[in-house]
Coordinates of C-alpha atoms and ligand atoms in Angstrom, one line a residue:
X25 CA 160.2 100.5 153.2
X26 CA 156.7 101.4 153.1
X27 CA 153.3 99.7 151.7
X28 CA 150.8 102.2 150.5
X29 CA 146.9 101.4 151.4
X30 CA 144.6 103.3 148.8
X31 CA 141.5 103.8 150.5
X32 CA 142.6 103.0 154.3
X33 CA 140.4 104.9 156.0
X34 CA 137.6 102.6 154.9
X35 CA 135.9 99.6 156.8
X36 CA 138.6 97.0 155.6
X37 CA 141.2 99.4 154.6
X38 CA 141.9 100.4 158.6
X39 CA 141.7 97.5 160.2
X40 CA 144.6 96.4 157.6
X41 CA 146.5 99.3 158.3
X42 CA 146.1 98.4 162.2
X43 CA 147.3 95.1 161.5
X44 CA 150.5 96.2 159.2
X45 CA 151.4 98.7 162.2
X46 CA 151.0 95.7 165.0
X47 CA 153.1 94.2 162.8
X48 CA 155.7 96.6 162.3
X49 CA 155.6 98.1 158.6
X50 CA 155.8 101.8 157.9
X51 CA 152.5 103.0 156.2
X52 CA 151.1 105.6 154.1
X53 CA 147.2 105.8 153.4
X54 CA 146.0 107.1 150.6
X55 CA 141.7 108.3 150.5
X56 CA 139.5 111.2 149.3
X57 CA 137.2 110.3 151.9
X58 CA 134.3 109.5 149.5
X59 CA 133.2 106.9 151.9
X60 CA 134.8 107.7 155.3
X61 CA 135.4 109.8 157.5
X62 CA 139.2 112.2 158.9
X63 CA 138.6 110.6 162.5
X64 CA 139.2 107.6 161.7
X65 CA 143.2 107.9 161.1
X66 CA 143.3 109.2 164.4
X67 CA 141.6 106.0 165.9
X68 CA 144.2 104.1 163.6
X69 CA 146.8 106.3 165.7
X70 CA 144.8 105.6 169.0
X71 CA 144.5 101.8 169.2
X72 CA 148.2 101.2 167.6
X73 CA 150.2 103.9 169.0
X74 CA 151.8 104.5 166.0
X75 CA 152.0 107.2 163.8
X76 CA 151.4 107.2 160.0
X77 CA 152.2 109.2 156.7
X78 CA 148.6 110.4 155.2
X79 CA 147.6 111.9 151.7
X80 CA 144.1 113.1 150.8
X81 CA 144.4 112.1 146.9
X82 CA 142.3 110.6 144.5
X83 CA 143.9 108.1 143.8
X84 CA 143.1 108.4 140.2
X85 CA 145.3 111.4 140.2
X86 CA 148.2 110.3 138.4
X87 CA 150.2 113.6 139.1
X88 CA 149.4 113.6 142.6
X89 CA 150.6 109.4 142.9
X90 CA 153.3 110.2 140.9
X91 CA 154.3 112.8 143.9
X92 CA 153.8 110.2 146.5
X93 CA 156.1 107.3 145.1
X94 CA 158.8 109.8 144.3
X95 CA 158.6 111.3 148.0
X96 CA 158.5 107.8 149.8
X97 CA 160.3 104.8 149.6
X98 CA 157.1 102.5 148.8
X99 CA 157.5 98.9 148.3
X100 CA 154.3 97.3 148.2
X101 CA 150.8 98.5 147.3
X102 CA 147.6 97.2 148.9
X103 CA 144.7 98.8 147.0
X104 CA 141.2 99.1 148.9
X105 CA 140.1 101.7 147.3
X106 CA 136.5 101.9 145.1
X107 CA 133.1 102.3 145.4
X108 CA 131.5 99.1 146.6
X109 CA 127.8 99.3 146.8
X110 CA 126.0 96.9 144.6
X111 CA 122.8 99.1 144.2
X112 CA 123.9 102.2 143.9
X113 CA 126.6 100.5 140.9
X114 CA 123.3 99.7 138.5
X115 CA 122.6 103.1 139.0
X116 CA 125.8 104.7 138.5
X117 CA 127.9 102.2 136.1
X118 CA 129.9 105.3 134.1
X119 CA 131.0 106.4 137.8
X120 CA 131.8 102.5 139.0
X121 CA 134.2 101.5 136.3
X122 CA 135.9 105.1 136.3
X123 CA 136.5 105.0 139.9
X124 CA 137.1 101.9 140.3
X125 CA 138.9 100.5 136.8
X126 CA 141.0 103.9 136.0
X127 CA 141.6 104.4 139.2
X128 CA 143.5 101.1 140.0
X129 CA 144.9 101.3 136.1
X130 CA 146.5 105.1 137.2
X131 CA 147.4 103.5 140.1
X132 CA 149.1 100.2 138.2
X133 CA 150.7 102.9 136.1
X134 CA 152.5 105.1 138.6
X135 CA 154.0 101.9 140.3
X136 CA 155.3 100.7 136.6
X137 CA 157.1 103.9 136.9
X138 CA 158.7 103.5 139.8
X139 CA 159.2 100.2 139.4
X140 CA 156.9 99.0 142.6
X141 CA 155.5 95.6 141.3
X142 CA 154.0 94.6 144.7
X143 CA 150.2 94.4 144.5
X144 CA 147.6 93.4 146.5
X145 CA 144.1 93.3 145.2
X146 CA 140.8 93.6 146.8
X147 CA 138.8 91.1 144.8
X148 CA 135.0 89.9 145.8
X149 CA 133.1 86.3 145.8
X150 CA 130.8 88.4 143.6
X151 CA 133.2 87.2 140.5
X152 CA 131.9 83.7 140.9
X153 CA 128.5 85.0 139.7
X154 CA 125.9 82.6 140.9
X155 CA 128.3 79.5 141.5
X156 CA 127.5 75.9 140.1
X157 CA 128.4 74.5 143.2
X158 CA 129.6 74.8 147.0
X159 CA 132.1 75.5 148.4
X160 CA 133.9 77.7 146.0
X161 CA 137.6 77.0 145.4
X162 CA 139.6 79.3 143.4
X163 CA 139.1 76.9 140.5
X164 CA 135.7 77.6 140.0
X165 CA 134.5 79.6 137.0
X166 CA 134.0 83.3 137.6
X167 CA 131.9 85.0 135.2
X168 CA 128.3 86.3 134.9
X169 CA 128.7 88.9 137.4
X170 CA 125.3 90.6 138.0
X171 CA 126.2 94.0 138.4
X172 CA 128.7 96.4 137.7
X173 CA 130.3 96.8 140.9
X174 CA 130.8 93.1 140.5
X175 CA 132.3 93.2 136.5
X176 CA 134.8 95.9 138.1
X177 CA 136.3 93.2 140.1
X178 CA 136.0 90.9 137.0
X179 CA 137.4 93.3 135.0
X180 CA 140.5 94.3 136.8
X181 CA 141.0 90.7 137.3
X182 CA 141.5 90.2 134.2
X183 CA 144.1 93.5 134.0
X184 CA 146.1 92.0 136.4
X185 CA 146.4 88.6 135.0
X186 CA 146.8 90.3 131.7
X187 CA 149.8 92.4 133.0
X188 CA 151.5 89.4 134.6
X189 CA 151.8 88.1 131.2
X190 CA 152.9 91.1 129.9
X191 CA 156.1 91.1 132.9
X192 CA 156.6 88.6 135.0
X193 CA 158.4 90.3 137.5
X194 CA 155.1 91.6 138.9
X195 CA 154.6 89.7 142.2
X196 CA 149.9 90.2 142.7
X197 CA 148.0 88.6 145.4
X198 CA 144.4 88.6 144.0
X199 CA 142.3 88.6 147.1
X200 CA 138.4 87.2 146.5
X201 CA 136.9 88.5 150.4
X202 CA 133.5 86.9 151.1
X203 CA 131.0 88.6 153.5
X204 CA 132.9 91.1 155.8
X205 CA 131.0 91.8 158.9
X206 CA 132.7 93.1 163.0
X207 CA 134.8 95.6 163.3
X208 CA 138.1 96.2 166.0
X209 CA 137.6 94.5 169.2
X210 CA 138.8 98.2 170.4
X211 CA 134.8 99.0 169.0
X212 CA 136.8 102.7 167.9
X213 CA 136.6 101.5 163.7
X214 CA 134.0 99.5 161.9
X215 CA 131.2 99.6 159.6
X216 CA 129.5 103.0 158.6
X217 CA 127.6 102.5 155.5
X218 CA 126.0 105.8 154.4
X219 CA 121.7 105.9 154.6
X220 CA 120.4 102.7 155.0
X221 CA 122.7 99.9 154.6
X222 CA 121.9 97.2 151.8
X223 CA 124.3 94.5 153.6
X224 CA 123.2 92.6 156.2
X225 CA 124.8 93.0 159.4
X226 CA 124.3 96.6 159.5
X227 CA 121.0 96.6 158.8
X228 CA 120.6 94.0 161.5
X229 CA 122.3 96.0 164.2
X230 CA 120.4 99.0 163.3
X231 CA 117.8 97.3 164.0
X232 CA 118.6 96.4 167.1
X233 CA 119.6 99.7 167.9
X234 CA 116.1 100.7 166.6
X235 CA 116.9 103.3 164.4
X236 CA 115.6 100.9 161.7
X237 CA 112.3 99.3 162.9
X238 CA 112.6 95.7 161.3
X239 CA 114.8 93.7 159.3
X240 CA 113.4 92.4 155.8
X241 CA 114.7 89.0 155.2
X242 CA 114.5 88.6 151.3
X243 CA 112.6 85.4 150.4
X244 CA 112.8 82.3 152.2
X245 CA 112.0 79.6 149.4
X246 CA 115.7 78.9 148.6
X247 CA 117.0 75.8 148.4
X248 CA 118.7 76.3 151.6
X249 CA 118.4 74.4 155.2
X250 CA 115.5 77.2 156.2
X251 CA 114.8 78.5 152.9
X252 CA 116.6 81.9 153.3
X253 CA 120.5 83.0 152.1
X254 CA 123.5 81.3 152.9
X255 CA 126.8 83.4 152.7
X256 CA 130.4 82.9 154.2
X257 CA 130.4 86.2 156.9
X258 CA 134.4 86.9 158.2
X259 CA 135.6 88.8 160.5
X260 CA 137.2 91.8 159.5
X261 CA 140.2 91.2 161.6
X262 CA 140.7 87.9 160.5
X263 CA 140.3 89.3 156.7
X264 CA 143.4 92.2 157.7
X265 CA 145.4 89.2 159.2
X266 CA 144.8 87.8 155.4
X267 CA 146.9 90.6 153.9
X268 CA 149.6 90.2 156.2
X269 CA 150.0 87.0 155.3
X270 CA 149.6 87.8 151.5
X271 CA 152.7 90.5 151.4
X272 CA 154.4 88.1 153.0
X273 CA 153.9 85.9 150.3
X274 CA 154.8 88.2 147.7
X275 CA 157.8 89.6 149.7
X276 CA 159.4 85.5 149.6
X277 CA 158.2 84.2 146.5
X278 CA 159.3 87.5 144.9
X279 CA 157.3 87.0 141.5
X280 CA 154.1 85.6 140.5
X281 CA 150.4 86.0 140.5
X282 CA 147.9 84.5 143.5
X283 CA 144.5 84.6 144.3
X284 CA 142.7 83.7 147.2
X285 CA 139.3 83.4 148.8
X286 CA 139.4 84.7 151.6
X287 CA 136.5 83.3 153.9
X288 CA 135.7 80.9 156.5
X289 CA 134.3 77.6 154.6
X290 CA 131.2 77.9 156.7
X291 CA 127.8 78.8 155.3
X292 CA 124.9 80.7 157.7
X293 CA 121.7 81.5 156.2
X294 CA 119.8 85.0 157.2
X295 CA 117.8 83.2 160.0
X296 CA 120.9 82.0 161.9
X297 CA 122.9 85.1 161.3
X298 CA 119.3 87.0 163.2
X299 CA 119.6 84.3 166.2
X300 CA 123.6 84.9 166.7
X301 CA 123.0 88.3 166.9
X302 CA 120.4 88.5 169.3
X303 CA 122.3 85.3 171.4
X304 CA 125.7 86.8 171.2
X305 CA 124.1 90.6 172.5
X306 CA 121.1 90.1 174.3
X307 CA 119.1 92.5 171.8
X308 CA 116.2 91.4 169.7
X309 CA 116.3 91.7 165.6
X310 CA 112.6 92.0 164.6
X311 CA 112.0 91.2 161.1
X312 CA 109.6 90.4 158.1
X313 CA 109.6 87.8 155.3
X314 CA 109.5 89.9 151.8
X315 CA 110.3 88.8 148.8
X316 CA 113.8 87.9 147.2
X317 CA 115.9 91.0 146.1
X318 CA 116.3 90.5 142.7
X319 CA 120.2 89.8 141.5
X320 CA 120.7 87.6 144.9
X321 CA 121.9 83.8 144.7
X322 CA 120.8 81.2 147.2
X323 CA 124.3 79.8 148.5
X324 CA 127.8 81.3 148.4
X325 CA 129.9 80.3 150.6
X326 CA 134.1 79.5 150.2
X327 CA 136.6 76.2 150.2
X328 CA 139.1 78.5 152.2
X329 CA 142.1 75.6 151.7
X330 CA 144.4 77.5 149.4
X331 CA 144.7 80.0 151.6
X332 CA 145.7 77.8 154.7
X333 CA 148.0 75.6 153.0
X334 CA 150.3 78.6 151.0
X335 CA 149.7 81.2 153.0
X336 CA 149.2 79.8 156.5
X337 CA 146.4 81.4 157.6
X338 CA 142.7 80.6 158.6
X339 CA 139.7 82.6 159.8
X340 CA 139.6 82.3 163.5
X341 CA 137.0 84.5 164.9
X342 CA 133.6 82.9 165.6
X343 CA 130.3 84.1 164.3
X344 CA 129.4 85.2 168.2
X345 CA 132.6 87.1 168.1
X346 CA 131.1 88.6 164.7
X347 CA 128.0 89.6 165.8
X348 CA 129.3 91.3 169.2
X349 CA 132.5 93.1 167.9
X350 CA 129.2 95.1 164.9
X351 CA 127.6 95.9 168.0
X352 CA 129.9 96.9 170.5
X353 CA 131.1 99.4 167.8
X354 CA 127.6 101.2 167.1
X355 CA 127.5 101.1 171.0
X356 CA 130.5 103.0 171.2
X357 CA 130.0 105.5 168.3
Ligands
NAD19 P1 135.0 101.3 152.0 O1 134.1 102.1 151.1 O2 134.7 101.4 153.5 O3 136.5 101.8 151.8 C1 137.0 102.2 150.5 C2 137.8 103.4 150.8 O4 138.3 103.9 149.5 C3 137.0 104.6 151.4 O5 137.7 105.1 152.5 C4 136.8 105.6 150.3 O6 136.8 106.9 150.8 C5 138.1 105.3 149.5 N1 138.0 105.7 148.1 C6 137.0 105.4 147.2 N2 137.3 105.9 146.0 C7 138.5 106.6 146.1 C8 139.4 107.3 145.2 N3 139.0 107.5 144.0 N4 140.5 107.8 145.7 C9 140.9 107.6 147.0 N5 140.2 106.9 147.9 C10 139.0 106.4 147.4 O7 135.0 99.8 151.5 P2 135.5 98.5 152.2 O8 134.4 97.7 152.6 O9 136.6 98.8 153.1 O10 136.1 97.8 150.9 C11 137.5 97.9 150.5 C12 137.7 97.2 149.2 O11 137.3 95.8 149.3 C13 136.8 97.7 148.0 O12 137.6 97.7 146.9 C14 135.7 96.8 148.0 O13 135.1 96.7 146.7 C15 136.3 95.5 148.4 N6 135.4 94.5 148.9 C16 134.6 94.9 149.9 C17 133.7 93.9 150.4 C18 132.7 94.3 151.6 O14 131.7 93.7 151.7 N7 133.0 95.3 152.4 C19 133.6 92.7 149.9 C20 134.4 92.3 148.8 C21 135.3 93.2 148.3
UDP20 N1 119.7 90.2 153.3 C1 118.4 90.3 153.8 N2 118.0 91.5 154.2 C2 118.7 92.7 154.1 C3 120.0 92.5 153.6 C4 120.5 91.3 153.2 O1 117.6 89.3 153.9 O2 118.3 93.8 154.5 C5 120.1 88.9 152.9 C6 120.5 88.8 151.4 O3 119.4 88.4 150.6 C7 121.6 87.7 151.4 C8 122.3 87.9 152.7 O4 121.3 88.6 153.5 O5 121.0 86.4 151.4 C9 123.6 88.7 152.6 O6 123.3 89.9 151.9 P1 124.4 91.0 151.8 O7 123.8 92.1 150.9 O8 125.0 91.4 153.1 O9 125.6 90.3 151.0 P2 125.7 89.7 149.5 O10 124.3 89.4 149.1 O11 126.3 90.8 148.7 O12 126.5 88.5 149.6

């Protein structure tokens, strides 16, 4: 049996497809390479020895999908792909929901078909909006998204739930990832974000590798321990060891809908995220106080408890480990 990853040739896409190869499952990605790059299915090759099926598809191609179920014996579906940049998704909403709403609908379509009712979803934090309090639990409203990128997420949410209702013989882990930073110890994957990054950690390590000349730290006059933003940062690897565990879920429970936040439970503001960096590589992060970006929220950071207790796993990198596994991949590149 095989599990499809739309959109594994991005940043968390391929390390999950590394993971479900370590562990043994047959795979077939699915991209158009809108946001990455051929090579990196042959790194996916390199660090796991393994080889793979590959299709360049839009995955909103419901011709081409339809192709790919019928010529493969696909039992699960974990879909990464979509656009993902917050900015650019205020500029271009018609182009956000299409990519990202039709194309997991097509996608949702095709497996109705074939009767594939295995889903795995990559959901956001960014659904919580600007949350009412800390630490977030799947409990907590979600809502009052600030951007479009973010109401996609909402949005198809809301599809899923709504098509669990309809047939309950759907089986959909709803994953809610906090802040993904690192990349493969291997340094051969990671982070790539095209011009200059919006997230954090690579703008910090570009920094450091001085092809950005300072870091701007968006306001410090939250309510936070130094005043500047607190997030939950993850490893990636620990996220990919996430969906493991979530098929696995859906494989022995055989029906139902989950969701999970996927995150550590810790918070680190900007400032401690600039002095792990520079501790755990030696390189120094420059930066500037400017003021807040506007749309950002002071504190967001996860109650990861759900996730331990039903599916039996837990973050386990360390924020050192974080900071050095982003670097040693730009070294590397
Ligand atoms: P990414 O951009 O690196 O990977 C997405 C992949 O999907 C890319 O390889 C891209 O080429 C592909 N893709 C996009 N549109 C496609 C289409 N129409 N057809 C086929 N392939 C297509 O992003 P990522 O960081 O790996 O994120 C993966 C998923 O996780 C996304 O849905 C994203 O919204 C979600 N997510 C990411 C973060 C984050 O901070 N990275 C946080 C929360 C949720
Ligand atoms: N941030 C910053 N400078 C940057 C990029 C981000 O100060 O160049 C801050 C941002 O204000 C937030 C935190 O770093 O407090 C994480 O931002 P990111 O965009 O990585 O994640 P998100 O805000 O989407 O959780």
């Amino acid at each position: 049996m095989d599990i499809l990853i739309t959109g594994g040739a991005g940043y968390i896409g391929s390390h999950t497809a590394i993971e479900l190869l370590n562990n043994k499952r047959n795979i077939i990605i699915v991209d158009n390479f809108s946001n990455s790059k051929k090579e990196v299915l042959e790194k996916i090759k390199e660090i796991t020895k393994k080889d793979f099926k590959f299709y360049e598809v839009d995955y909103k191609n419901e011709k081409a999908l339809d192709k790919i179920f019928e010529e493969n014996n696909i039992e699960a579906v974990m879909n990464f792909a979509g656009y993902k940049a917050v900015g650019e998704s205020t500029q271009k909403p018609l182009e956000y929901y299409e990519n990202n709403i039709t194309g997991a609908i097509t996608l949702l379509k095709v497996m109705k078909k074939h009767n594939v009712k295995k889903f795995i979803f990559s959901s956001s934090a960014t659904v919580y909006g600007n949350p009412e309090k800390v630490p977030i639990t799947e409990e907590s409203k979600t809502g009052e998204t600030t951007n479009p990128y973010g109401t996609t997420k909402l949005y198809i949410e809301q599809i899923l739930k709504d098509l669990y209702k309809s047939d309950n013989t759907w089986d959909i882990a709803i994953l809610r990832y906090f802040n993904p930073v690192g990349s493969h110890e291997s340094g051969l994957i990671g982070e790539e974000p095209n011009g200059i990054p919006n997230n954090l950690m690579p703008y910090i390590v570009r920094v450091a590798s001085k092809s950005l000349k300072e870091l701007s730290i968006f306001g410090n006059d939250y309510d936070t321990k130094d005043g500047t933003g607190v997030r939950d940062y993850i490893h990636v690897v620990d996220l990919a060891k996430g969906h493991i565990k979530a098929l696995e879920k859906l494989e022995k429970e055989n029906q139902g809908l989950y969701i999970y936040n996927l995150g550590t439970g810790k918070g680190y503001s900007v400032l401690d995220m600039v002095k792990a960096f520079e501790k755990a590589t030696g390189q120094k992060v420059p930066y500037k106080i400017v003021d807040r970006r506007p749309g950002d929220i002071a504190i967001c950071y996860s109650d990861p408890s759900k996730a331990q207790k039903e599916l039996n796993w837990k973050a386990e990198k360390t924020l050192i480990d974080m900071c050095k596994d982003s670097w040693k991949y730009i070294t590397r590149s």
